[in-house]
mmCIF file of C-alpha atoms and ligand atoms in Angstrom:
data_model
loop_
_atom_site.group_PDB
_atom_site.id
_atom_site.type_symbol
_atom_site.label_atom_id
_atom_site.label_comp_id
_atom_site.label_asym_id
_atom_site.label_seq_id
_atom_site.Cartn_x
_atom_site.Cartn_y
_atom_site.Cartn_z
ATOM 1 C CA MET N 904 70.198 97.761 118.158
ATOM 2 C CA GLU N 905 71.077 100.406 120.237
ATOM 3 C CA ILE N 906 73.505 99.861 123.036
ATOM 4 C CA LYS N 907 72.550 101.367 126.315
ATOM 5 C CA LYS N 908 75.627 100.849 128.842
ATOM 6 C CA ALA N 909 79.591 100.129 127.577
ATOM 7 C CA GLU N 910 81.842 101.500 130.175
ATOM 8 C CA PHE N 911 85.965 100.674 130.433
ATOM 9 C CA ILE N 912 86.920 97.779 132.282
ATOM 10 C CA LYS N 913 90.717 97.676 132.526
ATOM 11 C CA GLY N 914 93.792 98.040 130.663
ATOM 12 C CA VAL N 915 96.445 94.906 129.796
ATOM 13 C CA VAL N 916 99.780 95.214 129.731
ATOM 14 C CA GLY N 917 100.714 92.839 131.211
ATOM 15 C CA ASP N 918 99.693 88.476 130.741
ATOM 16 C CA ASP N 919 96.418 88.723 132.277
ATOM 17 C CA TYR N 920 93.627 88.879 130.215
ATOM 18 C CA SER N 921 91.007 87.654 132.843
ATOM 19 C CA THR N 922 88.208 89.163 134.324
ATOM 20 C CA LYS N 923 86.075 88.322 137.157
ATOM 21 C CA ASP N 924 82.671 88.384 136.037
ATOM 22 C CA ASN N 925 84.586 85.670 133.536
ATOM 23 C CA LEU N 926 82.327 87.236 130.355
ATOM 24 C CA PRO N 927 82.641 86.026 126.981
ATOM 25 C CA GLN N 928 85.025 88.580 125.313
ATOM 26 C CA VAL N 929 85.541 89.821 121.498
ATOM 27 C CA ALA N 930 88.922 91.086 120.195
ATOM 28 C CA PHE N 931 89.657 94.151 117.725
ATOM 29 C CA PHE N 932 93.080 93.689 116.014
ATOM 30 C CA GLY N 933 94.385 95.358 113.654
ATOM 31 C CA ARG N 934 97.434 97.820 111.990
ATOM 32 C CA SER N 935 97.954 100.440 113.780
ATOM 33 C CA ASN N 936 95.218 103.606 112.452
ATOM 34 C CA ALA N 937 93.113 100.777 110.355
ATOM 35 C CA GLY N 938 90.472 102.329 112.459
ATOM 36 C CA LYS N 939 89.793 99.647 115.510
ATOM 37 C CA SER N 940 89.235 102.559 118.164
ATOM 38 C CA SER N 941 86.488 104.428 115.785
ATOM 39 C CA VAL N 942 84.956 100.651 115.526
ATOM 40 C CA ILE N 943 84.568 99.978 118.850
ATOM 41 C CA ASN N 944 83.657 104.010 119.800
ATOM 42 C CA SER N 945 80.210 103.616 117.065
ATOM 43 C CA LEU N 946 79.633 100.581 117.674
ATOM 44 C CA THR N 947 78.943 101.537 120.650
ATOM 45 C CA GLY N 948 77.413 104.405 120.152
ATOM 46 C CA ARG N 949 79.391 106.931 121.829
ATOM 47 C CA LYS N 950 81.929 109.314 120.243
ATOM 48 C CA LYS N 951 84.241 109.183 123.214
ATOM 49 C CA LEU N 952 84.498 106.042 124.750
ATOM 50 C CA VAL N 953 87.860 105.009 123.105
ATOM 51 C CA ARG N 954 90.528 107.176 122.365
ATOM 52 C CA VAL N 955 90.768 108.121 118.283
ATOM 53 C CA SER N 956 93.614 110.246 117.607
ATOM 54 C CA LYS N 957 94.925 111.496 113.773
ATOM 55 C CA HIS N 958 98.060 109.931 114.571
ATOM 56 C CA PRO N 959 98.384 105.444 114.414
ATOM 57 C CA GLY N 960 99.879 104.561 117.529
ATOM 58 C CA GLU N 961 97.124 105.828 120.042
ATOM 59 C CA THR N 962 95.705 102.604 121.517
ATOM 60 C CA LYS N 963 98.571 101.406 123.889
ATOM 61 C CA GLU N 964 97.197 98.867 126.280
ATOM 62 C CA ALA N 965 94.920 95.756 125.522
ATOM 63 C CA ASN N 966 91.540 97.852 126.501
ATOM 64 C CA PHE N 967 88.355 95.740 128.150
ATOM 65 C CA TYR N 968 84.857 97.908 127.519
ATOM 66 C CA LYS N 969 81.883 95.963 128.887
ATOM 67 C CA ILE N 970 78.718 96.394 126.947
ATOM 68 C CA GLU N 971 75.599 95.734 128.523
ATOM 69 C CA GLU N 972 77.113 93.506 131.054
ATOM 70 C CA LYS N 973 77.198 91.015 128.916
ATOM 71 C CA PHE N 974 80.721 90.842 126.786
ATOM 72 C CA TYR N 975 83.559 92.225 126.617
ATOM 73 C CA LEU N 976 85.145 94.428 122.871
ATOM 74 C CA VAL N 977 88.859 94.600 123.926
ATOM 75 C CA ASP N 978 90.977 96.458 121.925
ATOM 76 C CA PHE N 979 94.344 96.135 120.898
ATOM 77 C CA PRO N 980 96.859 98.306 119.955
ATOM 78 C CA GLY N 981 97.988 98.443 116.560
ATOM 79 C CA TYR N 982 100.977 96.535 115.195
ATOM 80 C CA GLY N 983 103.140 97.627 111.979
ATOM 81 C CA TYR N 984 103.064 101.767 112.950
ATOM 82 C CA SER N 985 106.704 102.672 111.797
ATOM 83 C CA LYS N 986 107.198 105.449 113.848
ATOM 84 C CA PHE N 987 107.467 103.573 116.808
ATOM 85 C CA SER N 988 110.762 101.697 117.787
ATOM 86 C CA ILE N 989 111.840 98.787 117.072
ATOM 87 C CA LYS N 990 112.301 97.873 121.115
ATOM 88 C CA LEU N 991 108.172 98.940 121.395
ATOM 89 C CA ARG N 992 107.010 97.814 117.995
ATOM 90 C CA ASN N 993 108.080 93.776 119.071
ATOM 91 C CA ARG N 994 106.331 94.902 123.014
ATOM 92 C CA ILE N 995 102.613 95.265 120.820
ATOM 93 C CA ALA N 996 103.947 92.784 118.822
ATOM 94 C CA LYS N 997 105.220 89.832 121.950
ATOM 95 C CA ARG N 998 101.782 90.972 123.901
ATOM 96 C CA ILE N 999 99.523 90.546 120.699
ATOM 97 C CA PHE N 1000 100.590 86.857 120.640
ATOM 98 C CA TRP N 1001 100.734 86.159 123.913
ATOM 99 C CA TYR N 1002 97.293 86.937 123.876
ATOM 100 C CA VAL N 1003 97.076 84.475 120.848
ATOM 101 C CA GLU N 1004 98.937 81.651 121.656
ATOM 102 C CA GLU N 1005 99.050 81.648 125.163
ATOM 103 C CA ALA N 1006 96.253 83.592 127.788
ATOM 104 C CA ASN N 1007 94.408 81.946 130.053
ATOM 105 C CA VAL N 1008 91.656 83.204 128.001
ATOM 106 C CA ARG N 1009 89.785 82.728 124.270
ATOM 107 C CA PRO N 1010 87.770 85.238 122.534
ATOM 108 C CA LYS N 1011 85.703 84.128 120.798
ATOM 109 C CA ALA N 1012 86.276 85.727 117.954
ATOM 110 C CA VAL N 1013 89.096 87.803 116.345
ATOM 111 C CA PHE N 1014 87.918 90.990 114.770
ATOM 112 C CA LEU N 1015 90.855 91.799 111.792
ATOM 113 C CA VAL N 1016 90.292 94.806 111.227
ATOM 114 C CA ILE N 1017 91.218 96.896 107.356
ATOM 115 C CA ASP N 1018 91.748 100.075 106.225
ATOM 116 C CA THR N 1019 89.369 98.712 102.653
ATOM 117 C CA LYS N 1020 91.571 100.504 100.577
ATOM 118 C CA VAL N 1021 95.411 99.173 101.848
ATOM 119 C CA GLY N 1022 93.616 96.041 102.065
ATOM 120 C CA LEU N 1023 95.113 93.157 103.674
ATOM 121 C CA THR N 1024 98.973 93.335 104.407
ATOM 122 C CA ASP N 1025 102.182 91.536 105.071
ATOM 123 C CA LEU N 1026 101.747 92.271 108.957
ATOM 124 C CA ASP N 1027 98.341 90.868 108.891
ATOM 125 C CA ARG N 1028 98.952 87.677 107.021
ATOM 126 C CA THR N 1029 101.549 87.119 109.992
ATOM 127 C CA MET N 1030 98.853 87.391 111.984
ATOM 128 C CA ILE N 1031 95.330 85.873 110.094
ATOM 129 C CA LYS N 1032 98.701 82.770 110.526
ATOM 130 C CA ALA N 1033 99.433 83.108 114.177
ATOM 131 C CA LEU N 1034 95.664 83.052 114.373
ATOM 132 C CA LYS N 1035 94.529 79.966 112.195
ATOM 133 C CA GLU N 1036 96.855 77.580 113.791
ATOM 134 C CA ASN N 1037 95.911 79.063 117.205
ATOM 135 C CA ASN N 1038 92.761 77.562 116.062
ATOM 136 C CA HIS N 1039 90.761 81.092 116.597
ATOM 137 C CA LYS N 1040 87.596 82.493 114.951
ATOM 138 C CA ILE N 1041 88.492 85.263 112.665
ATOM 139 C CA ILE N 1042 86.767 87.665 111.086
ATOM 140 C CA ILE N 1043 88.239 90.795 108.852
ATOM 141 C CA VAL N 1044 86.583 94.307 108.855
ATOM 142 C CA CYS N 1045 86.546 96.026 106.033
ATOM 143 C CA ASN N 1046 86.435 99.027 107.351
ATOM 144 C CA LYS N 1047 86.710 103.334 106.185
ATOM 145 C CA ILE N 1048 83.509 102.060 102.916
ATOM 146 C CA ASP N 1049 82.528 105.056 102.960
ATOM 147 C CA LYS N 1050 86.250 106.492 101.839
ATOM 148 C CA LEU N 1051 85.266 104.150 98.414
ATOM 149 C CA LYS N 1052 83.165 103.809 95.194
ATOM 150 C CA LYS N 1053 80.873 100.958 94.994
ATOM 151 C CA SER N 1054 82.736 99.701 92.192
ATOM 152 C CA VAL N 1055 86.411 99.627 93.893
ATOM 153 C CA ARG N 1056 84.337 97.959 97.530
ATOM 154 C CA GLU N 1057 83.712 95.096 95.527
ATOM 155 C CA GLU N 1058 86.997 94.777 93.913
ATOM 156 C CA LYS N 1059 88.460 95.378 96.981
ATOM 157 C CA LEU N 1060 86.797 92.456 98.938
ATOM 158 C CA SER N 1061 86.942 89.783 96.043
ATOM 159 C CA GLN N 1062 90.550 89.959 96.516
ATOM 160 C CA ILE N 1063 90.095 89.642 100.448
ATOM 161 C CA ARG N 1064 87.880 86.927 99.314
ATOM 162 C CA GLU N 1065 89.561 84.642 96.843
ATOM 163 C CA GLU N 1066 93.323 84.462 99.241
ATOM 164 C CA GLU N 1067 91.695 84.123 102.368
ATOM 165 C CA PRO N 1068 87.909 82.147 101.543
ATOM 166 C CA ASP N 1069 87.449 80.270 104.446
ATOM 167 C CA ILE N 1070 87.267 84.114 106.610
ATOM 168 C CA PRO N 1071 83.935 85.799 106.743
ATOM 169 C CA VAL N 1072 84.284 89.785 105.517
ATOM 170 C CA LEU N 1073 82.070 92.041 106.748
ATOM 171 C CA LEU N 1074 82.131 95.050 105.090
ATOM 172 C CA TYR N 1075 81.645 99.097 108.136
ATOM 173 C CA SER N 1076 82.151 102.201 108.268
ATOM 174 C CA ALA N 1077 82.897 103.406 111.087
ATOM 175 C CA LYS N 1078 82.878 107.121 109.965
ATOM 176 C CA THR N 1079 79.032 106.898 108.219
ATOM 177 C CA LYS N 1080 77.666 103.343 110.246
ATOM 178 C CA GLU N 1081 77.310 101.820 107.269
ATOM 179 C CA GLY N 1082 77.262 97.552 108.183
ATOM 180 C CA ARG N 1083 76.389 98.452 111.493
ATOM 181 C CA GLU N 1084 73.362 96.055 112.192
ATOM 182 C CA SER N 1085 74.369 93.642 111.036
ATOM 183 C CA PHE N 1086 78.310 93.762 112.458
ATOM 184 C CA ILE N 1087 76.236 93.568 115.806
ATOM 185 C CA LYS N 1088 74.134 90.793 115.358
ATOM 186 C CA VAL N 1089 77.591 88.869 114.721
ATOM 187 C CA ILE N 1090 79.312 89.936 117.570
ATOM 188 C CA LEU N 1091 76.016 88.666 119.405
ATOM 189 C CA ASP N 1092 75.937 85.782 118.019
ATOM 190 C CA LEU N 1093 79.262 85.526 119.097
ATOM 191 C CA VAL N 1094 78.382 86.003 122.451
ATOM 192 C CA ASN N 1095 75.053 83.987 123.028
ATOM 193 C CA SER N 1096 76.496 80.948 121.676
ATOM 194 C CA LYS N 1097 78.418 78.766 124.116
ATOM 195 C CA LYS N 1098 81.273 76.930 122.004
ATOM 196 C CA ALA N 1099 83.056 79.354 119.425
ATOM 197 C CA LYS N 1100 82.419 77.777 116.095
ATOM 198 C CA ILE N 1101 86.231 77.027 114.364
ATOM 199 C CA SER N 1102 85.095 77.030 110.878
HETATM 200 N N1 GTP T 1956 86.613 108.015 106.568
HETATM 201 C C1 GTP T 1956 86.918 107.053 107.588
HETATM 202 N N2 GTP T 1956 87.759 107.279 108.584
HETATM 203 C C2 GTP T 1956 87.988 106.578 109.492
HETATM 204 C C3 GTP T 1956 87.085 105.207 110.088
HETATM 205 N N3 GTP T 1956 87.474 104.763 111.158
HETATM 206 C C4 GTP T 1956 88.212 105.352 111.010
HETATM 207 N N4 GTP T 1956 89.237 106.355 110.667
HETATM 208 C C5 GTP T 1956 90.611 107.996 110.514
HETATM 209 O O1 GTP T 1956 91.226 106.711 111.664
HETATM 210 C C6 GTP T 1956 92.327 106.880 112.404
HETATM 211 C C7 GTP T 1956 91.979 106.253 113.172
HETATM 212 O O2 GTP T 1956 91.527 105.706 113.694
HETATM 213 P P1 GTP T 1956 91.241 105.120 114.780
HETATM 214 O O3 GTP T 1956 90.486 104.176 115.523
HETATM 215 O O4 GTP T 1956 92.292 105.814 116.062
HETATM 216 O O5 GTP T 1956 93.004 103.362 114.938
HETATM 217 P P2 GTP T 1956 93.467 102.375 115.163
HETATM 218 O O6 GTP T 1956 93.434 101.268 114.708
HETATM 219 O O7 GTP T 1956 92.870 102.368 116.118
HETATM 220 O O8 GTP T 1956 94.884 102.548 115.218
HETATM 221 P P3 GTP T 1956 96.039 102.511 116.570
HETATM 222 O O9 GTP T 1956 94.833 102.708 118.118
HETATM 223 O O10 GTP T 1956 97.364 103.333 116.400
HETATM 224 O O11 GTP T 1956 95.942 101.232 116.367
HETATM 225 C C8 GTP T 1956 91.274 108.172 112.565
HETATM 226 O O12 GTP T 1956 91.625 109.495 111.800
HETATM 227 C C9 GTP T 1956 89.518 107.731 112.386
HETATM 228 O O13 GTP T 1956 88.848 109.197 112.934
HETATM 229 C C10 GTP T 1956 86.237 105.175 109.158
HETATM 230 O O14 GTP T 1956 85.171 104.273 108.638
HETATM 231 N N5 GTP T 1956 86.519 105.962 107.500
HETATM 232 MG MG1 MG T 1957 93.660 102.482 118.786
#
C-alpha cells in the first residue's frame, strides 16, 4: 500500500498526548538507535519525514505524524542512550512512563522496536513489564534484519518467542523495507478496530 499523505503535527514534551481530531494513534518505543524513526520513514515512504542520525539520541520529543488523515504514528525518544546525562535519561523515561501509565489518550498498540542482532535488553524488559501492567497491546518489531543471515534471524526470533510467547513479533528492515506490507496491514487493522484488543 502506498501512503500518499504523511505530515508532522506536533512534538510533545509535556503531558498532553491528545490531538484535536482524536484520531487513533500507535506508538513506537525502543532503545535509542533501534531504528524507530527510520521505521516510520520507511513505512510512510518518506526519506525525510523523520530525522534520523548516525548518532543515537536523535529524537527528543514524542513526535506525532498524521497518516492519510486517518491515524497517528507517534515516534518516541529512545531510552537508554548512555551518552545522555542521567538527568536527561530520567526525563525521557519519565515522559515515556507517563504515556504508558497516565496519559489522557491510549494508543491502539505500542510497537517496541529492537535491533534484532542485539535482541531484547533489560530496558526493553522493563518497558514490556510496564506496558503489560497497564494493559497495552504490544508488538515487537525486530528491525535491521537486513544485517543478519536467515539462520541468525531464525535463532533471534525463536529466542524472543520463547521469552515472550504472548507478544506478536514482526520481522522488519527499514533499510530494505522487507516486511513492510504485513507491517502496514497490522497497523491498519489496529487503527480500524473499534477497540484495541488485548491479547
Ligand atoms: N542496516 C539498517 N540500519 C538501520 C535500519 N533501521 C535504522 N537503521 C540505522 O540505525 C540508525 C538509528 O536509526 P534511527 O531511526 O535514528 O533510530 P531511533 O530508534 O529513532 O533512535 P533515537 O531517535 O535515538 O531513539 C541510523 O543510522 C539508521 O540508518 C535497518 O533496518 N537496517
Ligand atoms: Mg528517533
